[in-house]
Amino acid sequence: EVEGVRTDVRVMNTSYLGGEWYIDQMRVKAYESEPVPFSLPRAKYYGRDDLVPIQEFFKEQIPINQIMDWIMSADKRTKASFAGVDSDCIPARTILLPVNKANVLDSKIVTSEDASLIEDTVVIRLKNNQLDRSELMILDLLANFDWKRPLYVTSPSLVTAFGLENYLQFDGFAYRIVPIHTPFSYSDPGRIDTEYLYERLMKTFRYGNVKDPRVYIDATIVNSFEATHSRDAYGRLAKALVAEGDTIRAREVLAYGLQEIPFSQLPHSYLSTIPVIEAYYVIGDPETANRILNEYASRLKQHVTYMMGFPTAKRDLVFPEIRRKAAELFELYNVAGENGQTQIVAELDEYFKNLGLVGSSACKCDVGKK
């Protein structure tokens, strides 16, 4: 909005969506962005309790348009007793969201190459016992957007309450909701369209001067890169390319990612380093994978050894941090073991035993106090 970039896109902060005033703003055209297609009348969200209970009048799957008709009905038979008063409610947990395949393709939510993967219906499964106002409005949006505009979320957690984490596509800095079922994985959430993501990571995205060693990288910048999965995105894309048999571009992607976001500037971390290590093993480059793994392990050992040397009272104060660093070491131990790196496994095993960190062979993280 400040820079005038992509003013045709509507950015909606779900943390604000619980506010009536913000819902009203979303219903108005802004710049070139059309209004958010909410259908609920203002009386259904303004000045009302912000919790809508789920009352399972129906155990079967109900189409989403019928759910919205139920919520908007004035019939007392559609209400549920909540906090001592009759309240609008959601009458079923399993909701059917029809897929307009023509709109999906016209709006480029899914490419024509993946048209055969598009499902006829997306199944929404409500996991909580009630929806807050922001979740109610998201349900309203899903009922009315008709696949005419792509919907993105910045984190899978924003749609897990609806059971939509199995319908995501990882596009770099955000996740696109797509009518293609992809089993959810905490480590690698969402499917990947390799051509789309390759274009973004290799030609579009820019990271300022982060690779310039003269630039100071503070904690806020580090956290921002972690939150946006900036570096591990290259690892995810590389593994997806290898799965398609394209090891040449997979190598290019990994090299470019480390060139643009070097470890010398953005430090090693569980989220951003391990996917890169795994990708190098997958493309058949264990030398580079081992070098990165050993650099990361060396940094973790420095932290753990230093803190374990504190007097007992001080060590107790930093014990949660010791456990966190040790857990990262155990994860590296597992990655090395899964990829047949017996020397690294033996070295880490010896380190754990010498320092009193036990349980490595069981992939546990029990830190022994001396």
Coordinates of C-alpha atoms in Angstrom, one line a residue:
E1 CA 0.0 0.0 0.0
V2 CA 2.8 2.4 0.9
E3 CA 4.9 1.5 -2.2
G4 CA 1.9 1.0 -4.6
V5 CA 2.9 -2.6 -5.4
R6 CA 0.2 -5.0 -6.5
T7 CA -2.7 -2.8 -5.4
D8 CA -5.0 -5.3 -7.2
V9 CA -4.3 -7.8 -4.3
R10 CA -6.3 -7.6 -1.1
V11 CA -4.1 -8.2 2.0
M12 CA -6.3 -9.3 4.9
N13 CA -5.0 -9.5 8.5
T14 CA -6.9 -12.3 10.2
S15 CA -5.9 -11.0 13.6
Y16 CA -8.0 -7.9 12.8
L17 CA -10.9 -9.8 11.2
G18 CA -12.5 -10.2 14.6
G19 CA -13.2 -6.5 14.5
E20 CA -16.5 -5.4 13.0
W21 CA -14.8 -2.2 11.6
Y22 CA -12.2 -4.3 9.8
I23 CA -14.8 -6.6 8.2
D24 CA -16.6 -3.5 7.0
Q25 CA -13.3 -2.3 5.4
M26 CA -12.8 -5.6 3.6
R27 CA -16.3 -5.3 2.0
V28 CA -15.3 -2.1 0.2
K29 CA -13.2 -1.9 -2.9
A30 CA -9.6 -0.6 -2.3
Y31 CA -7.5 0.7 -5.1
E32 CA -7.7 -2.0 -7.9
S33 CA -8.7 -4.7 -5.4
E34 CA -12.3 -5.9 -5.5
P35 CA -14.1 -6.3 -2.2
V36 CA -13.8 -9.5 -0.3
P37 CA -16.9 -11.5 -1.2
F38 CA -18.5 -11.8 2.2
S39 CA -22.3 -12.6 2.3
L40 CA -23.2 -12.4 5.9
P41 CA -25.3 -9.3 6.7
R42 CA -23.8 -6.8 9.1
A43 CA -26.3 -7.8 11.9
K44 CA -24.7 -11.3 12.0
Y45 CA -21.3 -10.0 13.0
Y46 CA -21.8 -6.5 14.4
G47 CA -22.4 -6.1 18.2
R48 CA -22.7 -9.9 18.6
D49 CA -20.9 -12.4 20.7
D50 CA -17.7 -13.2 18.8
L51 CA -18.0 -17.0 19.3
V52 CA -20.3 -19.2 17.2
P53 CA -20.8 -22.7 18.6
I54 CA -20.8 -25.9 16.5
Q55 CA -24.0 -27.8 17.2
E56 CA -24.0 -31.0 15.2
F57 CA -27.6 -31.1 14.1
F58 CA -26.3 -33.1 11.1
K59 CA -23.6 -35.9 11.3
E60 CA -23.4 -36.1 7.5
Q61 CA -21.5 -33.8 5.1
I62 CA -23.4 -30.6 4.4
P63 CA -22.7 -28.3 1.4
I64 CA -21.2 -24.9 2.5
N65 CA -24.0 -22.9 0.9
Q66 CA -26.5 -24.7 3.1
I67 CA -24.3 -24.0 6.1
M68 CA -24.4 -20.2 5.4
D69 CA -28.2 -20.3 4.8
W70 CA -28.5 -22.0 8.2
I71 CA -26.4 -19.2 9.9
M72 CA -28.4 -16.4 8.2
S73 CA -31.8 -18.0 9.0
A74 CA -34.0 -16.3 11.6
D75 CA -35.8 -19.6 12.4
K76 CA -35.4 -20.4 16.1
R77 CA -34.9 -24.1 15.1
T78 CA -31.5 -23.1 13.6
K79 CA -30.2 -21.7 16.9
A80 CA -28.3 -23.3 19.7
S81 CA -28.2 -22.5 23.4
F82 CA -24.8 -20.9 24.1
A83 CA -23.9 -19.1 27.4
G84 CA -27.6 -19.2 28.3
V85 CA -28.9 -17.5 25.2
D86 CA -30.0 -18.6 21.7
S87 CA -27.1 -18.2 19.3
D88 CA -26.4 -18.7 15.6
C89 CA -24.5 -21.9 15.2
I90 CA -22.7 -24.2 12.7
P91 CA -24.9 -27.3 12.3
A92 CA -22.2 -29.7 11.1
R93 CA -18.5 -30.4 11.4
T94 CA -17.9 -31.7 7.9
I95 CA -18.7 -29.2 5.2
L96 CA -18.4 -29.6 1.4
L97 CA -16.8 -26.9 -0.6
P98 CA -17.6 -27.4 -4.4
V99 CA -14.8 -26.7 -6.8
N100 CA -15.5 -24.6 -9.9
K101 CA -12.9 -26.2 -12.1
A102 CA -13.3 -23.7 -15.0
N103 CA -12.7 -20.8 -12.5
V104 CA -9.8 -22.6 -11.0
L105 CA -8.0 -22.8 -14.4
D106 CA -9.1 -19.3 -15.5
S107 CA -7.7 -17.7 -12.4
K108 CA -4.6 -19.8 -12.6
I109 CA -5.0 -21.2 -9.1
V110 CA -4.0 -24.5 -10.8
T111 CA -2.1 -24.7 -14.1
S112 CA -3.6 -26.6 -17.0
E113 CA -0.8 -29.2 -16.7
D114 CA -2.2 -30.1 -13.2
A115 CA -5.9 -30.0 -14.2
S116 CA -6.3 -33.8 -13.8
L117 CA -5.4 -33.4 -10.1
I118 CA -8.2 -31.0 -9.3
E119 CA -10.8 -32.5 -7.0
D120 CA -14.6 -32.0 -7.5
T121 CA -15.1 -31.1 -3.8
V122 CA -12.8 -29.9 -1.0
V123 CA -13.9 -31.3 2.4
I124 CA -13.7 -28.8 5.3
R125 CA -13.5 -30.5 8.7
L126 CA -14.0 -28.1 11.6
K127 CA -11.8 -29.2 14.5
N128 CA -12.9 -26.9 17.3
N129 CA -16.1 -26.6 19.3
Q130 CA -16.8 -23.1 18.1
L131 CA -15.6 -20.5 15.6
D132 CA -14.6 -17.0 16.6
R133 CA -15.7 -14.1 14.5
S134 CA -12.6 -14.1 12.2
E135 CA -13.0 -17.8 11.5
L136 CA -16.7 -17.3 10.8
M137 CA -15.8 -14.7 8.2
I138 CA -13.2 -17.0 6.6
L139 CA -15.9 -19.7 6.3
D140 CA -18.1 -17.0 4.7
L141 CA -15.3 -16.1 2.3
L142 CA -14.8 -19.8 1.3
A143 CA -18.5 -20.1 0.6
N144 CA -18.5 -17.2 -1.8
F145 CA -15.1 -16.7 -3.6
D146 CA -16.1 -19.4 -6.1
W147 CA -12.4 -20.0 -7.0
K148 CA -12.3 -16.7 -9.0
R149 CA -9.3 -15.3 -7.1
P150 CA -6.4 -17.1 -5.6
L151 CA -6.4 -17.3 -1.8
Y152 CA -3.1 -17.3 0.1
V153 CA -2.2 -17.7 3.8
T154 CA 1.2 -16.9 5.3
S155 CA 1.1 -20.0 7.5
P156 CA -0.6 -23.4 7.4
S157 CA -1.8 -22.8 11.0
L158 CA -4.3 -20.2 9.7
V159 CA -6.3 -23.0 8.0
T160 CA -5.8 -26.0 10.3
A161 CA -9.0 -25.2 12.2
F162 CA -10.8 -25.9 8.9
G163 CA -8.9 -29.0 8.0
L164 CA -7.5 -27.3 4.9
E165 CA -3.8 -28.0 5.6
N166 CA -4.1 -30.8 3.1
Y167 CA -5.0 -28.3 0.3
L168 CA -2.0 -26.1 0.2
Q169 CA 0.7 -25.2 -2.3
F170 CA 4.0 -23.8 -1.1
D171 CA 4.8 -20.8 -3.3
G172 CA 7.8 -19.4 -1.4
F173 CA 6.6 -16.7 1.0
A174 CA 3.1 -17.9 1.3
Y175 CA 0.8 -20.9 0.8
R176 CA -1.9 -21.0 -1.9
I177 CA -5.1 -22.8 -1.2
V178 CA -5.6 -25.3 -4.1
P179 CA -8.2 -28.0 -4.8
I180 CA -5.5 -30.7 -4.9
H181 CA -5.2 -33.0 -1.9
T182 CA -1.7 -33.2 -0.6
P183 CA -1.2 -35.0 2.8
F184 CA 0.0 -32.5 5.3
S185 CA 3.6 -32.7 6.6
Y186 CA 4.9 -30.5 9.4
S187 CA 8.4 -30.5 7.9
D188 CA 7.3 -29.9 4.3
P189 CA 3.7 -28.5 4.3
G190 CA 2.0 -28.1 0.9
R191 CA 2.6 -29.4 -2.6
I192 CA 5.1 -27.7 -4.9
D193 CA 4.6 -26.6 -8.5
T194 CA 8.3 -26.8 -9.4
E195 CA 8.1 -24.5 -12.5
Y196 CA 6.2 -21.8 -10.6
L197 CA 8.5 -21.9 -7.5
Y198 CA 11.6 -22.0 -9.6
E199 CA 10.6 -18.8 -11.4
R200 CA 10.0 -17.1 -8.1
L201 CA 13.1 -18.3 -6.3
M202 CA 15.6 -17.9 -9.1
K203 CA 14.3 -14.8 -11.0
T204 CA 11.8 -12.8 -8.9
F205 CA 12.5 -12.8 -5.2
R206 CA 15.1 -10.4 -3.9
Y207 CA 16.7 -10.2 -0.4
G208 CA 18.2 -6.7 -0.4
N209 CA 21.8 -6.5 0.6
V210 CA 21.7 -9.5 3.0
K211 CA 24.6 -11.2 1.3
D212 CA 26.8 -8.2 1.7
P213 CA 29.2 -8.9 4.6
R214 CA 29.3 -5.2 5.4
V215 CA 25.6 -5.4 6.3
Y216 CA 24.7 -6.1 9.9
I217 CA 22.1 -8.7 10.3
D218 CA 20.2 -8.3 13.6
A219 CA 17.8 -10.6 15.4
T220 CA 14.7 -9.0 13.7
I221 CA 16.1 -9.8 10.2
V222 CA 17.0 -13.3 11.2
N223 CA 13.5 -13.9 12.6
S224 CA 12.0 -12.5 9.4
F225 CA 14.0 -14.8 7.2
E226 CA 13.0 -17.7 9.4
A227 CA 9.3 -16.8 9.4
T228 CA 9.2 -16.5 5.6
H229 CA 11.2 -19.8 5.0
S230 CA 13.5 -17.8 2.7
R231 CA 16.4 -20.2 2.7
D232 CA 14.8 -23.6 3.3
A233 CA 12.5 -22.9 0.3
Y234 CA 15.6 -23.6 -1.9
G235 CA 16.1 -26.9 -0.2
R236 CA 12.4 -27.8 -0.6
L237 CA 12.5 -26.9 -4.3
A238 CA 15.7 -28.8 -4.9
K239 CA 14.2 -32.0 -3.4
A240 CA 11.1 -31.6 -5.5
L241 CA 13.2 -31.2 -8.7
V242 CA 15.1 -34.3 -7.9
A243 CA 11.9 -36.2 -7.4
E244 CA 11.1 -35.1 -11.0
G245 CA 14.5 -36.3 -12.2
D246 CA 16.0 -32.8 -12.6
T247 CA 19.2 -32.9 -10.6
I248 CA 20.9 -30.3 -12.7
R249 CA 18.5 -27.5 -11.8
A250 CA 18.3 -28.9 -8.2
R251 CA 22.1 -28.2 -7.9
E252 CA 21.6 -24.7 -9.4
V253 CA 18.8 -23.9 -6.9
L254 CA 20.9 -24.9 -3.9
A255 CA 23.9 -23.0 -5.0
Y256 CA 21.9 -19.9 -5.7
G257 CA 20.1 -20.1 -2.4
L258 CA 23.4 -20.2 -0.5
Q259 CA 24.8 -17.4 -2.6
E260 CA 21.9 -15.1 -1.9
I261 CA 21.4 -16.1 1.7
P262 CA 24.8 -17.2 3.0
F263 CA 25.4 -18.9 6.3
S264 CA 28.0 -16.2 7.1
Q265 CA 25.2 -13.7 7.2
L266 CA 22.1 -15.7 8.2
P267 CA 23.3 -18.2 10.8
H268 CA 22.5 -21.9 10.9
S269 CA 19.1 -22.9 12.3
Y270 CA 16.9 -26.0 12.6
L271 CA 14.3 -24.6 10.1
S272 CA 16.6 -23.1 7.5
T273 CA 19.7 -25.4 7.5
I274 CA 18.4 -29.0 7.8
P275 CA 16.3 -28.8 4.5
V276 CA 19.4 -27.6 2.7
I277 CA 21.6 -30.5 4.1
E278 CA 18.9 -33.0 3.2
A279 CA 18.7 -31.7 -0.3
Y280 CA 22.4 -32.0 -0.9
Y281 CA 22.3 -35.6 0.2
V282 CA 19.3 -36.2 -2.1
I283 CA 21.1 -34.8 -5.2
G284 CA 24.1 -37.0 -4.5
D285 CA 26.5 -34.4 -3.0
P286 CA 27.4 -35.8 0.5
E287 CA 30.6 -33.8 0.6
T288 CA 28.8 -30.4 0.6
A289 CA 26.0 -31.9 2.9
N290 CA 28.6 -33.0 5.4
R291 CA 30.5 -29.7 5.3
I292 CA 27.3 -27.8 6.1
L293 CA 26.3 -30.3 8.7
N294 CA 29.7 -30.2 10.5
E295 CA 29.7 -26.4 10.5
Y296 CA 26.3 -26.4 12.1
A297 CA 27.2 -29.1 14.6
S298 CA 30.4 -27.3 15.5
R299 CA 28.5 -24.1 16.3
L300 CA 26.0 -26.0 18.4
K301 CA 28.7 -27.8 20.3
Q302 CA 30.3 -24.5 21.2
H303 CA 27.1 -23.3 22.7
V304 CA 26.4 -26.6 24.6
T305 CA 29.9 -27.1 25.9
Y306 CA 30.1 -23.5 27.1
M307 CA 26.8 -23.6 29.0
M308 CA 27.4 -27.1 30.4
G309 CA 30.5 -25.6 32.0
F310 CA 28.6 -23.1 34.1
P311 CA 28.3 -23.7 37.9
T312 CA 25.2 -25.6 38.8
A313 CA 23.1 -22.6 39.8
K314 CA 23.8 -20.7 36.5
R315 CA 23.5 -23.9 34.4
D316 CA 20.0 -24.4 35.8
L317 CA 19.1 -21.0 34.5
V318 CA 20.1 -21.8 31.0
F319 CA 19.0 -25.4 31.0
P320 CA 16.1 -24.8 28.5
E321 CA 18.6 -23.4 26.1
I322 CA 20.9 -26.3 26.6
R323 CA 18.1 -28.7 25.8
R324 CA 17.1 -26.7 22.7
K325 CA 20.7 -26.8 21.3
A326 CA 21.1 -30.4 22.2
A327 CA 17.8 -31.2 20.4
E328 CA 19.2 -29.6 17.2
L329 CA 22.4 -31.7 17.6
F330 CA 20.3 -34.9 17.9
E331 CA 18.4 -33.9 14.7
L332 CA 21.7 -33.6 12.9
Y333 CA 22.7 -36.9 14.3
N334 CA 19.5 -38.4 12.8
V335 CA 20.0 -36.8 9.4
A336 CA 23.6 -38.1 9.2
G337 CA 22.4 -41.6 10.2
E338 CA 19.6 -41.6 7.7
N339 CA 22.1 -40.8 5.0
G340 CA 24.7 -43.4 5.9
Q341 CA 27.3 -40.9 7.3
T342 CA 28.7 -43.3 9.9
Q343 CA 31.8 -41.2 10.8
I344 CA 29.7 -38.2 11.7
V345 CA 27.3 -40.4 13.7
A346 CA 30.2 -41.9 15.7
E347 CA 31.7 -38.4 16.4
L348 CA 28.4 -37.0 17.6
D349 CA 27.8 -40.2 19.7
E350 CA 31.1 -39.7 21.4
Y351 CA 30.4 -36.1 22.0
F352 CA 27.1 -36.8 23.6
K353 CA 28.6 -39.4 25.9
N354 CA 31.6 -37.3 27.0
L355 CA 29.5 -34.4 27.9
G356 CA 26.8 -36.3 29.6
L357 CA 24.2 -35.9 26.9
V358 CA 22.5 -39.3 26.7
G359 CA 20.0 -41.1 24.6
S360 CA 21.4 -40.4 21.1
S361 CA 21.0 -43.9 19.9
A362 CA 17.3 -43.8 20.7
C363 CA 17.0 -40.3 19.1
K364 CA 16.0 -38.8 22.3
C365 CA 17.1 -35.6 23.9
D366 CA 17.8 -36.3 27.6
V367 CA 20.3 -33.9 28.9
G368 CA 22.2 -35.2 32.0
K369 CA 23.2 -32.8 34.7
K370 CA 26.6 -33.3 36.3

